[in-house]
Amino acid sequence: MINSERTAAESLFFQGVSHMEADDSDSAEACFESAIEIDPEFAEGHSNLGLLLAKRGETVRSETCYRRALELNPVCSQTHLNLGVLLAGQKRFTDAEAAYRQAIALKPHAPEAWTNLGVLLACVKRETEAERCHRTALFVDASCALARFNLAYLLLRQARFEEGWSCLEARDWYAPLASRLTIPRWQGESLQGKSILISYEAGHGDVIQFCRYTALLKTQGASHITLLCHPPLKALFATLKSVDEVIAYDETLPSSDWDYWSPLLSFPYYCQTRIESIPAQLPYLDATRERVEKWEPLLPKEGLRVGLVWRGSVQFENDADRSLPSLTVLAPLWQVKGVNFVSLQKGAGEDELPPDNLPLVLLGALLTDFADTAAVIACLDLVICVDTAVAHLTGALGKPCWVLLPEYKTDWRWLTGRSDTPWYPDVMRLFRQSTMGDWEAVITEVRRALEERVRGQ
């Protein structure tokens, strides 16, 4: 390879990097491929092309690029790390672990490989080893926010709340909002006579679960609480008695009308929530009479009325595992006599029909916001759903809810090995997979429980 060719390949490589940073993947791919064509042994070109393809979901091509890069440069820790991420995403746990450990062997003082290995080990239920990996990452770099955040999920799943909430403060989801505000962030100061803006975080379910803390702030003397939320939640949150004002994030937001502001998920930390002190007075949300009167006539008049939600948002990172493949998976539930099913499924899957034309009242497409969903739930006897916002809404309304949980990456808030939850005591029951992907056994258990419920009426 003559110097001019190498220089041309490197120039194209850096152009590709610039295009990647600008989210222009097509141009980036063209640059990387051209660089490799000029210099087939350009390891960095193969590696970055692999990274680009991984981001686009082209896993086979991505792995080929990574492995070629490692043939050319087997001592590049970052390529081993990127390959591990790709393999872990495909649940090729043994191969991913080997890739992470190779990355660590080559660069033992890089925290990212340690904490990525910790996440992988937690996924396969090797939690003691996982914790050790996260703590090693923090030992080599105490400022590694990713490792602290990953450790938070592990600790919270184990109900080790004191350190878990502290570690969760490493998140930065709320940074864009923080940059717009000119008021101080609340960090546990007295709220007596003070006003506070509370910002939404993460998904709809997270906001529904943690908006309960507004009542706690009122008891601490807060004079005025404003809650910033997702637009579909605004009408629902008007029923929060402890909130004085609700603003949707697509509305105009002043920058300095309050004494303090705080992201919602920081309240468990500053309120020193422990497993025995979770604020769990139910219900803390309500359905309005007007909406209930609108939806009640559309529901079955007889039998046990059971709402169903079988899929969550496809944008959620673990949606393929937490959602059911289709409504057909729930078919055994129709064997239970005396039950009428109502679909609360919104978005993906809302038009699905059960097999053999079994009866199902389809309401999902008619629901305009969570206040509508709350009104329907208020008229039901039970909701059976996957781990999505409807589960939190049902619990917050104080209505019976059975939640179907995956074995892989079960969310931290459901803790470990419990069939109940201290977040929604006495109204929520958890049905867990014991084997990854095995919904059949879960639905068999749910069917039996449903039969018992009908007999007990």
CSV table of C-alpha atoms in Angstrom, one decimal:
chain,number,residue,atom,x,y,z
A,1,MET,CA,0.0,0.0,0.0
A,2,ILE,CA,1.6,3.2,-1.1
A,3,ASN,CA,1.3,6.3,1.1
A,4,SER,CA,-1.0,8.2,-1.3
A,5,GLU,CA,-3.6,5.3,-1.2
A,6,ARG,CA,-3.4,5.0,2.5
A,7,THR,CA,-3.9,8.8,2.8
A,8,ALA,CA,-7.0,8.6,0.5
A,9,ALA,CA,-8.5,5.7,2.5
A,10,GLU,CA,-7.9,7.6,5.8
A,11,SER,CA,-9.5,10.8,4.3
A,12,LEU,CA,-12.6,8.8,3.3
A,13,PHE,CA,-12.7,7.1,6.7
A,14,PHE,CA,-12.8,10.5,8.5
A,15,GLN,CA,-15.4,11.8,6.1
A,16,GLY,CA,-17.4,8.7,7.0
A,17,VAL,CA,-17.0,9.4,10.7
A,18,SER,CA,-18.3,13.0,10.2
A,19,HIS,CA,-21.3,11.6,8.3
A,20,MET,CA,-22.0,9.2,11.1
A,21,GLU,CA,-22.0,12.0,13.6
A,22,ALA,CA,-24.4,13.9,11.4
A,23,ASP,CA,-26.7,10.8,11.3
A,24,ASP,CA,-26.2,10.5,7.5
A,25,SER,CA,-25.7,6.8,7.5
A,26,ASP,CA,-25.9,6.3,3.7
A,27,SER,CA,-23.1,8.8,3.0
A,28,ALA,CA,-21.1,7.3,5.9
A,29,GLU,CA,-21.5,3.8,4.5
A,30,ALA,CA,-20.3,4.9,1.1
A,31,CYS,CA,-17.2,6.5,2.6
A,32,PHE,CA,-16.3,3.5,4.7
A,33,GLU,CA,-16.8,1.1,1.8
A,34,SER,CA,-14.7,3.3,-0.5
A,35,ALA,CA,-12.0,3.4,2.1
A,36,ILE,CA,-12.0,-0.4,2.4
A,37,GLU,CA,-12.0,-0.7,-1.4
A,38,ILE,CA,-8.8,1.4,-1.6
A,39,ASP,CA,-7.2,-0.4,1.4
A,40,PRO,CA,-8.8,-3.8,2.1
A,41,GLU,CA,-6.6,-4.2,5.2
A,42,PHE,CA,-7.8,-1.0,6.8
A,43,ALA,CA,-9.1,-2.4,10.1
A,44,GLU,CA,-10.6,0.8,11.3
A,45,GLY,CA,-12.7,1.1,8.2
A,46,HIS,CA,-14.1,-2.4,8.7
A,47,SER,CA,-14.8,-1.7,12.3
A,48,ASN,CA,-16.7,1.5,11.8
A,49,LEU,CA,-18.7,0.1,8.9
A,50,GLY,CA,-19.6,-2.7,11.4
A,51,LEU,CA,-20.7,-0.1,13.9
A,52,LEU,CA,-22.8,1.7,11.3
A,53,LEU,CA,-24.5,-1.5,10.2
A,54,ALA,CA,-25.2,-2.5,13.8
A,55,LYS,CA,-27.0,0.8,14.4
A,56,ARG,CA,-29.2,0.1,11.3
A,57,GLY,CA,-30.0,-3.5,12.5
A,58,GLU,CA,-28.0,-5.2,9.8
A,59,THR,CA,-26.5,-7.7,12.2
A,60,VAL,CA,-25.1,-10.3,9.8
A,61,ARG,CA,-23.1,-7.8,7.8
A,62,SER,CA,-22.1,-6.0,10.9
A,63,GLU,CA,-20.6,-9.1,12.5
A,64,THR,CA,-18.7,-9.9,9.3
A,65,CYS,CA,-17.2,-6.4,9.4
A,66,TYR,CA,-16.2,-6.7,13.0
A,67,ARG,CA,-14.6,-10.1,12.6
A,68,ARG,CA,-12.7,-8.9,9.6
A,69,ALA,CA,-11.5,-5.9,11.6
A,70,LEU,CA,-10.3,-8.2,14.3
A,71,GLU,CA,-8.5,-10.5,11.9
A,72,LEU,CA,-6.6,-7.4,10.8
A,73,ASN,CA,-6.1,-5.9,14.3
A,74,PRO,CA,-6.9,-8.5,17.0
A,75,VAL,CA,-5.7,-6.2,19.8
A,76,CYS,CA,-8.3,-3.4,19.3
A,77,SER,CA,-10.3,-3.5,22.5
A,78,GLN,CA,-13.1,-1.2,21.1
A,79,THR,CA,-13.9,-3.6,18.3
A,80,HIS,CA,-14.1,-6.6,20.7
A,81,LEU,CA,-16.5,-4.4,22.8
A,82,ASN,CA,-18.6,-3.4,19.9
A,83,LEU,CA,-18.8,-7.1,18.8
A,84,GLY,CA,-19.9,-8.0,22.3
A,85,VAL,CA,-22.7,-5.5,22.2
A,86,LEU,CA,-23.9,-6.9,18.8
A,87,LEU,CA,-23.8,-10.5,20.1
A,88,ALA,CA,-25.5,-9.6,23.4
A,89,GLY,CA,-28.3,-8.0,21.4
A,90,GLN,CA,-28.9,-11.3,19.7
A,91,LYS,CA,-28.8,-13.1,23.0
A,92,ARG,CA,-25.7,-15.0,22.1
A,93,PHE,CA,-24.6,-14.7,25.6
A,94,THR,CA,-21.6,-17.0,25.7
A,95,ASP,CA,-20.0,-15.4,22.6
A,96,ALA,CA,-20.8,-11.9,23.9
A,97,GLU,CA,-19.2,-12.7,27.2
A,98,ALA,CA,-16.1,-13.9,25.5
A,99,ALA,CA,-15.9,-10.7,23.4
A,100,TYR,CA,-16.3,-8.5,26.5
A,101,ARG,CA,-13.7,-10.4,28.4
A,102,GLN,CA,-11.3,-10.0,25.5
A,103,ALA,CA,-11.9,-6.3,25.5
A,104,ILE,CA,-11.2,-6.2,29.2
A,105,ALA,CA,-8.0,-8.2,28.8
A,106,LEU,CA,-6.7,-5.8,26.3
A,107,LYS,CA,-7.8,-2.7,28.2
A,108,PRO,CA,-8.5,-3.5,31.8
A,109,HIS,CA,-8.9,0.1,32.9
A,110,ALA,CA,-11.7,1.0,30.5
A,111,PRO,CA,-15.0,1.0,32.5
A,112,GLU,CA,-17.4,0.5,29.6
A,113,ALA,CA,-16.4,-3.1,28.9
A,114,TRP,CA,-16.7,-3.9,32.6
A,115,THR,CA,-20.2,-2.5,33.0
A,116,ASN,CA,-21.4,-4.0,29.7
A,117,LEU,CA,-20.2,-7.4,31.0
A,118,GLY,CA,-22.1,-6.6,34.2
A,119,VAL,CA,-25.3,-6.0,32.2
A,120,LEU,CA,-24.9,-9.2,30.3
A,121,LEU,CA,-24.3,-11.3,33.5
A,122,ALA,CA,-27.4,-9.7,35.1
A,123,CYS,CA,-29.4,-10.8,32.0
A,124,VAL,CA,-28.4,-14.4,32.6
A,125,LYS,CA,-29.1,-14.1,36.4
A,126,ARG,CA,-25.5,-14.1,37.5
A,127,GLU,CA,-26.2,-11.0,39.6
A,128,THR,CA,-23.3,-11.3,42.1
A,129,GLU,CA,-20.8,-11.4,39.3
A,130,ALA,CA,-22.7,-8.6,37.6
A,131,GLU,CA,-22.5,-6.3,40.6
A,132,ARG,CA,-18.8,-7.0,40.9
A,133,CYS,CA,-18.3,-5.9,37.3
A,134,HIS,CA,-20.2,-2.7,37.7
A,135,ARG,CA,-18.2,-1.9,40.9
A,136,THR,CA,-15.0,-2.7,39.1
A,137,ALA,CA,-16.0,-0.2,36.4
A,138,LEU,CA,-16.6,2.4,39.1
A,139,PHE,CA,-13.3,1.6,40.8
A,140,VAL,CA,-11.3,2.2,37.6
A,141,ASP,CA,-13.4,5.4,36.8
A,142,ALA,CA,-15.6,6.7,39.6
A,143,SER,CA,-17.1,9.2,37.2
A,144,CYS,CA,-18.5,6.6,34.8
A,145,ALA,CA,-22.2,7.5,34.8
A,146,LEU,CA,-23.1,4.4,32.6
A,147,ALA,CA,-21.7,2.0,35.2
A,148,ARG,CA,-23.5,3.8,38.1
A,149,PHE,CA,-26.8,3.8,36.1
A,150,ASN,CA,-26.4,0.1,35.3
A,151,LEU,CA,-25.7,-0.7,38.9
A,152,ALA,CA,-28.8,1.2,39.9
A,153,TYR,CA,-31.0,-1.2,37.9
A,154,LEU,CA,-29.4,-4.2,39.6
A,155,LEU,CA,-29.7,-2.8,43.1
A,156,LEU,CA,-33.3,-1.6,42.6
A,157,ARG,CA,-34.3,-5.0,41.3
A,158,GLN,CA,-33.0,-6.4,44.6
A,159,ALA,CA,-34.9,-3.8,46.6
A,160,ARG,CA,-31.6,-2.3,47.8
A,161,PHE,CA,-33.2,1.1,47.5
A,162,GLU,CA,-30.8,3.3,49.5
A,163,GLU,CA,-27.9,2.9,47.2
A,164,GLY,CA,-30.1,2.1,44.2
A,165,TRP,CA,-31.8,5.5,44.2
A,166,SER,CA,-28.5,7.2,44.7
A,167,CYS,CA,-27.0,5.4,41.7
A,168,LEU,CA,-30.1,6.2,39.5
A,169,GLU,CA,-29.2,9.9,39.9
A,170,ALA,CA,-26.5,9.2,37.3
A,171,ARG,CA,-29.1,9.4,34.5
A,172,ASP,CA,-29.3,12.5,32.3
A,173,TRP,CA,-32.6,12.0,30.5
A,174,TYR,CA,-33.8,15.4,31.6
A,175,ALA,CA,-30.7,17.4,30.4
A,176,PRO,CA,-32.6,19.1,27.5
A,177,LEU,CA,-35.2,20.5,29.9
A,178,ALA,CA,-32.6,21.5,32.5
A,179,SER,CA,-30.9,23.6,29.9
A,180,ARG,CA,-34.1,25.6,29.3
A,181,LEU,CA,-34.8,26.4,33.0
A,182,THR,CA,-33.3,29.2,35.0
A,183,ILE,CA,-34.5,28.0,38.4
A,184,PRO,CA,-32.5,25.7,40.8
A,185,ARG,CA,-33.1,22.0,40.8
A,186,TRP,CA,-34.6,20.7,44.0
A,187,GLN,CA,-32.3,18.6,46.1
A,188,GLY,CA,-34.2,17.9,49.2
A,189,GLU,CA,-34.6,21.5,50.6
A,190,SER,CA,-37.7,22.4,52.5
A,191,LEU,CA,-40.7,23.0,50.3
A,192,GLN,CA,-42.7,24.8,52.9
A,193,GLY,CA,-44.5,27.6,51.0
A,194,LYS,CA,-42.5,26.9,47.9
A,195,SER,CA,-43.6,26.1,44.3
A,196,ILE,CA,-42.0,23.3,42.2
A,197,LEU,CA,-42.1,22.2,38.6
A,198,ILE,CA,-41.9,18.4,38.2
A,199,SER,CA,-40.8,17.1,34.8
A,200,TYR,CA,-41.7,13.9,33.1
A,201,GLU,CA,-39.1,11.2,32.5
A,202,ALA,CA,-39.0,8.1,30.3
A,203,GLY,CA,-42.3,6.6,29.3
A,204,HIS,CA,-46.0,7.0,30.2
A,205,GLY,CA,-45.8,4.2,32.7
A,206,ASP,CA,-42.9,5.7,34.6
A,207,VAL,CA,-44.8,9.0,35.0
A,208,ILE,CA,-48.0,7.3,36.1
A,209,GLN,CA,-46.1,5.2,38.6
A,210,PHE,CA,-44.1,8.1,40.2
A,211,CYS,CA,-46.6,11.0,40.0
A,212,ARG,CA,-47.8,9.6,43.4
A,213,TYR,CA,-44.9,11.5,45.0
A,214,THR,CA,-46.8,14.8,44.4
A,215,ALA,CA,-49.0,13.9,47.4
A,216,LEU,CA,-45.9,13.5,49.5
A,217,LEU,CA,-44.6,16.9,48.5
A,218,LYS,CA,-47.9,18.5,49.5
A,219,THR,CA,-47.5,17.0,53.0
A,220,GLN,CA,-44.1,18.6,53.1
A,221,GLY,CA,-45.6,22.0,52.6
A,222,ALA,CA,-45.3,22.6,48.8
A,223,SER,CA,-47.7,25.5,48.0
A,224,HIS,CA,-47.9,25.0,44.3
A,225,ILE,CA,-47.0,21.9,42.2
A,226,THR,CA,-46.9,21.9,38.4
A,227,LEU,CA,-46.5,18.6,36.6
A,228,LEU,CA,-45.0,18.6,33.1
A,229,CYS,CA,-46.2,15.4,31.2
A,230,HIS,CA,-46.7,13.7,27.9
A,231,PRO,CA,-49.7,15.2,26.1
A,232,PRO,CA,-51.8,11.9,26.3
A,233,LEU,CA,-51.5,12.1,30.1
A,234,LYS,CA,-52.6,15.7,30.7
A,235,ALA,CA,-56.4,15.1,31.1
A,236,LEU,CA,-55.7,12.0,33.3
A,237,PHE,CA,-53.4,14.0,35.6
A,238,ALA,CA,-56.1,16.6,36.1
A,239,THR,CA,-57.5,14.1,38.6
A,240,LEU,CA,-54.3,14.3,40.8
A,241,LYS,CA,-55.6,16.1,43.8
A,242,SER,CA,-52.1,17.1,44.9
A,243,VAL,CA,-51.2,18.8,41.6
A,244,ASP,CA,-52.2,22.4,41.0
A,245,GLU,CA,-51.4,22.7,37.3
A,246,VAL,CA,-50.7,20.2,34.5
A,247,ILE,CA,-48.7,21.2,31.4
A,248,ALA,CA,-48.1,19.0,28.4
A,249,TYR,CA,-44.6,19.1,27.0
A,250,ASP,CA,-45.8,20.4,23.6
A,251,GLU,CA,-47.2,23.5,25.3
A,252,THR,CA,-45.4,26.7,26.2
A,253,LEU,CA,-43.3,26.3,29.3
A,254,PRO,CA,-42.0,29.4,31.3
A,255,SER,CA,-38.4,29.2,32.3
A,256,SER,CA,-38.6,30.7,35.8
A,257,ASP,CA,-42.1,30.7,37.3
A,258,TRP,CA,-41.2,28.3,40.2
A,259,ASP,CA,-38.9,28.2,43.2
A,260,TYR,CA,-37.5,24.8,42.2
A,261,TRP,CA,-37.8,22.1,39.5
A,262,SER,CA,-37.1,18.4,39.7
A,263,PRO,CA,-37.2,15.4,37.4
A,264,LEU,CA,-39.8,13.0,38.6
A,265,LEU,CA,-37.6,9.9,39.2
A,266,SER,CA,-35.5,11.8,41.7
A,267,PHE,CA,-38.2,11.9,44.4
A,268,PRO,CA,-37.6,8.4,45.7
A,269,TYR,CA,-34.0,9.4,46.3
A,270,TYR,CA,-34.7,12.7,48.0
A,271,CYS,CA,-37.7,11.3,49.9
A,272,GLN,CA,-35.5,8.4,51.1
A,273,THR,CA,-37.9,5.8,49.9
A,274,ARG,CA,-37.3,2.3,51.2
A,275,ILE,CA,-39.2,-1.0,50.5
A,276,GLU,CA,-41.3,-0.4,53.6
A,277,SER,CA,-42.0,3.3,52.9
A,278,ILE,CA,-43.2,3.3,49.3
A,279,PRO,CA,-46.0,5.8,49.1
A,280,ALA,CA,-48.7,3.3,48.0
A,281,GLN,CA,-52.1,4.8,49.0
A,282,LEU,CA,-54.5,3.7,46.3
A,283,PRO,CA,-56.1,5.0,44.3
A,284,TYR,CA,-54.2,8.2,43.5
A,285,LEU,CA,-55.7,8.6,40.1
A,286,ASP,CA,-59.4,8.7,39.1
A,287,ALA,CA,-61.7,8.4,36.1
A,288,THR,CA,-64.1,11.3,35.6
A,289,ARG,CA,-67.8,10.7,35.8
A,290,GLU,CA,-68.3,12.2,32.3
A,291,ARG,CA,-65.9,9.8,30.7
A,292,VAL,CA,-67.2,6.8,32.6
A,293,GLU,CA,-70.7,7.6,31.4
A,294,LYS,CA,-69.4,7.8,27.8
A,295,TRP,CA,-67.7,4.4,27.8
A,296,GLU,CA,-70.0,2.3,30.1
A,297,PRO,CA,-72.7,1.7,27.4
A,298,LEU,CA,-70.1,0.1,25.1
A,299,LEU,CA,-69.1,-2.6,27.5
A,300,PRO,CA,-70.6,-6.1,28.1
A,301,LYS,CA,-73.6,-6.1,30.4
A,302,GLU,CA,-73.0,-9.5,32.0
A,303,GLY,CA,-70.2,-11.7,33.3
A,304,LEU,CA,-66.7,-10.8,34.5
A,305,ARG,CA,-65.4,-7.9,32.4
A,306,VAL,CA,-61.7,-8.3,31.7
A,307,GLY,CA,-59.5,-5.8,29.8
A,308,LEU,CA,-56.6,-7.0,27.7
A,309,VAL,CA,-53.4,-5.5,26.6
A,310,TRP,CA,-50.9,-7.8,24.9
A,311,ARG,CA,-48.3,-5.5,23.3
A,312,GLY,CA,-46.3,-2.5,24.4
A,313,SER,CA,-44.6,0.3,22.4
A,314,VAL,CA,-42.2,-1.1,19.8
A,315,GLN,CA,-39.8,1.7,20.7
A,316,PHE,CA,-39.1,0.2,24.1
A,317,GLU,CA,-35.7,-1.6,24.1
A,318,ASN,CA,-37.0,-4.9,25.5
A,319,ASP,CA,-40.4,-4.8,23.7
A,320,ALA,CA,-39.8,-8.1,21.8
A,321,ASP,CA,-39.6,-9.9,25.1
A,322,ARG,CA,-42.2,-8.1,27.2
A,323,SER,CA,-44.9,-8.1,24.5
A,324,LEU,CA,-46.8,-11.2,23.3
A,325,PRO,CA,-46.2,-12.2,19.7
A,326,SER,CA,-49.9,-11.9,19.0
A,327,LEU,CA,-53.3,-12.0,20.6
A,328,THR,CA,-53.5,-15.7,19.7
A,329,VAL,CA,-51.2,-16.4,22.7
A,330,LEU,CA,-54.1,-15.5,25.0
A,331,ALA,CA,-56.5,-17.9,23.2
A,332,PRO,CA,-56.7,-20.3,26.2
A,333,LEU,CA,-58.4,-17.6,28.3
A,334,TRP,CA,-61.5,-17.8,26.1
A,335,GLN,CA,-62.0,-21.3,27.5
A,336,VAL,CA,-63.1,-19.7,30.8
A,337,LYS,CA,-66.8,-19.4,30.9
A,338,GLY,CA,-68.5,-16.3,32.3
A,339,VAL,CA,-65.8,-13.9,31.1
A,340,ASN,CA,-66.2,-11.1,28.5
A,341,PHE,CA,-63.0,-9.6,27.1
A,342,VAL,CA,-62.4,-6.0,26.2
A,343,SER,CA,-59.4,-4.8,24.2
A,344,LEU,CA,-57.6,-1.8,25.6
A,345,GLN,CA,-54.8,-2.4,23.0
A,346,LYS,CA,-53.7,0.9,21.5
A,347,GLY,CA,-51.4,1.3,18.6
A,348,ALA,CA,-49.6,-1.8,17.3
A,349,GLY,CA,-51.9,-4.7,17.6
A,350,GLU,CA,-55.1,-2.8,18.2
A,351,ASP,CA,-56.8,-4.3,15.2
A,352,GLU,CA,-55.9,-7.9,16.0
A,353,LEU,CA,-58.7,-10.4,16.4
A,354,PRO,CA,-58.7,-13.5,18.5
A,355,PRO,CA,-58.7,-16.9,16.7
A,356,ASP,CA,-61.9,-18.6,15.7
A,357,ASN,CA,-63.9,-15.3,15.9
A,358,LEU,CA,-64.0,-15.5,19.7
A,359,PRO,CA,-65.8,-12.4,21.2
A,360,LEU,CA,-63.7,-9.4,22.0
A,361,VAL,CA,-64.9,-5.8,22.4
A,362,LEU,CA,-62.4,-3.7,20.4
A,363,LEU,CA,-62.0,-0.3,22.0
A,364,GLY,CA,-58.3,0.5,21.5
A,365,ALA,CA,-58.7,2.5,18.3
A,366,LEU,CA,-61.5,4.6,19.9
A,367,LEU,CA,-59.4,5.7,22.9
A,368,THR,CA,-58.0,9.2,22.5
A,369,ASP,CA,-55.9,9.5,25.7
A,370,PHE,CA,-55.2,7.9,29.0
A,371,ALA,CA,-58.2,9.6,30.6
A,372,ASP,CA,-60.4,7.5,28.2
A,373,THR,CA,-58.5,4.4,29.1
A,374,ALA,CA,-58.9,5.1,32.8
A,375,ALA,CA,-62.7,5.5,32.3
A,376,VAL,CA,-62.9,2.1,30.6
A,377,ILE,CA,-60.8,0.4,33.3
A,378,ALA,CA,-63.0,1.9,36.0
A,379,CYS,CA,-65.9,-0.1,34.5
A,380,LEU,CA,-64.0,-3.4,34.4
A,381,ASP,CA,-63.5,-6.1,37.0
A,382,LEU,CA,-59.9,-7.0,36.0
A,383,VAL,CA,-57.2,-6.0,33.6
A,384,ILE,CA,-54.7,-8.6,32.2
A,385,CYS,CA,-51.7,-7.0,30.5
A,386,VAL,CA,-48.1,-7.1,29.6
A,387,ASP,CA,-45.6,-4.8,31.3
A,388,THR,CA,-46.8,-1.5,29.8
A,389,ALA,CA,-48.3,1.8,30.9
A,390,VAL,CA,-51.8,0.3,31.3
A,391,ALA,CA,-50.5,-1.9,34.1
A,392,HIS,CA,-49.5,1.3,36.1
A,393,LEU,CA,-52.7,3.0,35.2
A,394,THR,CA,-54.8,0.2,36.5
A,395,GLY,CA,-52.8,0.0,39.7
A,396,ALA,CA,-53.0,3.7,40.2
A,397,LEU,CA,-56.8,3.5,39.9
A,398,GLY,CA,-56.8,0.8,42.5
A,399,LYS,CA,-58.3,-1.8,40.2
A,400,PRO,CA,-57.3,-5.5,40.0
A,401,CYS,CA,-54.5,-6.0,37.5
A,402,TRP,CA,-52.6,-9.1,36.4
A,403,VAL,CA,-49.3,-8.4,34.8
A,404,LEU,CA,-47.4,-10.8,32.5
A,405,LEU,CA,-43.7,-10.5,32.9
A,406,PRO,CA,-40.8,-11.8,30.7
A,407,GLU,CA,-38.0,-13.8,32.1
A,408,TYR,CA,-35.4,-11.8,30.1
A,409,LYS,CA,-34.6,-8.3,31.4
A,410,THR,CA,-37.6,-8.1,33.7
A,411,ASP,CA,-37.9,-4.5,34.7
A,412,TRP,CA,-36.4,-3.5,38.0
A,413,ARG,CA,-39.6,-2.1,39.5
A,414,TRP,CA,-41.1,-5.6,39.7
A,415,LEU,CA,-38.2,-6.7,42.0
A,416,THR,CA,-37.2,-10.4,42.0
A,417,GLY,CA,-39.2,-13.5,42.5
A,418,ARG,CA,-42.4,-11.8,43.8
A,419,SER,CA,-46.0,-12.4,42.6
A,420,ASP,CA,-47.1,-9.1,44.2
A,421,THR,CA,-45.6,-5.6,44.2
A,422,PRO,CA,-45.3,-3.0,47.0
A,423,TRP,CA,-46.0,-0.3,44.5
A,424,TYR,CA,-49.6,-1.5,44.0
A,425,PRO,CA,-50.4,-3.5,47.1
A,426,ASP,CA,-53.5,-5.8,47.1
A,427,VAL,CA,-54.5,-5.0,43.6
A,428,MET,CA,-51.7,-6.3,41.4
A,429,ARG,CA,-50.6,-9.8,40.7
A,430,LEU,CA,-47.5,-10.7,38.8
A,431,PHE,CA,-47.2,-13.8,36.5
A,432,ARG,CA,-43.6,-14.4,35.5
A,433,GLN,CA,-42.0,-16.5,32.8
A,434,SER,CA,-39.7,-19.1,34.3
A,435,THR,CA,-38.1,-19.8,30.9
A,436,MET,CA,-37.2,-17.2,28.4
A,437,GLY,CA,-39.9,-16.7,25.8
A,438,ASP,CA,-42.3,-19.3,27.3
A,439,TRP,CA,-45.6,-17.5,27.4
A,440,GLU,CA,-47.6,-20.7,27.2
A,441,ALA,CA,-46.9,-21.7,30.8
A,442,VAL,CA,-47.7,-18.2,31.9
A,443,ILE,CA,-51.1,-18.1,30.1
A,444,THR,CA,-51.9,-21.6,31.5
A,445,GLU,CA,-51.3,-20.2,35.0
A,446,VAL,CA,-53.4,-17.1,34.2
A,447,ARG,CA,-56.3,-19.3,32.9
A,448,ARG,CA,-56.4,-21.3,36.1
A,449,ALA,CA,-56.4,-18.1,38.2
A,450,LEU,CA,-59.2,-16.7,36.0
A,451,GLU,CA,-61.3,-19.8,36.5
A,452,GLU,CA,-60.8,-19.4,40.3
A,453,ARG,CA,-61.8,-15.8,40.0
A,454,VAL,CA,-65.0,-16.6,38.2
A,455,ARG,CA,-65.9,-19.3,40.8
A,456,GLY,CA,-65.2,-16.9,43.6
A,457,GLN,CA,-67.7,-14.3,42.3
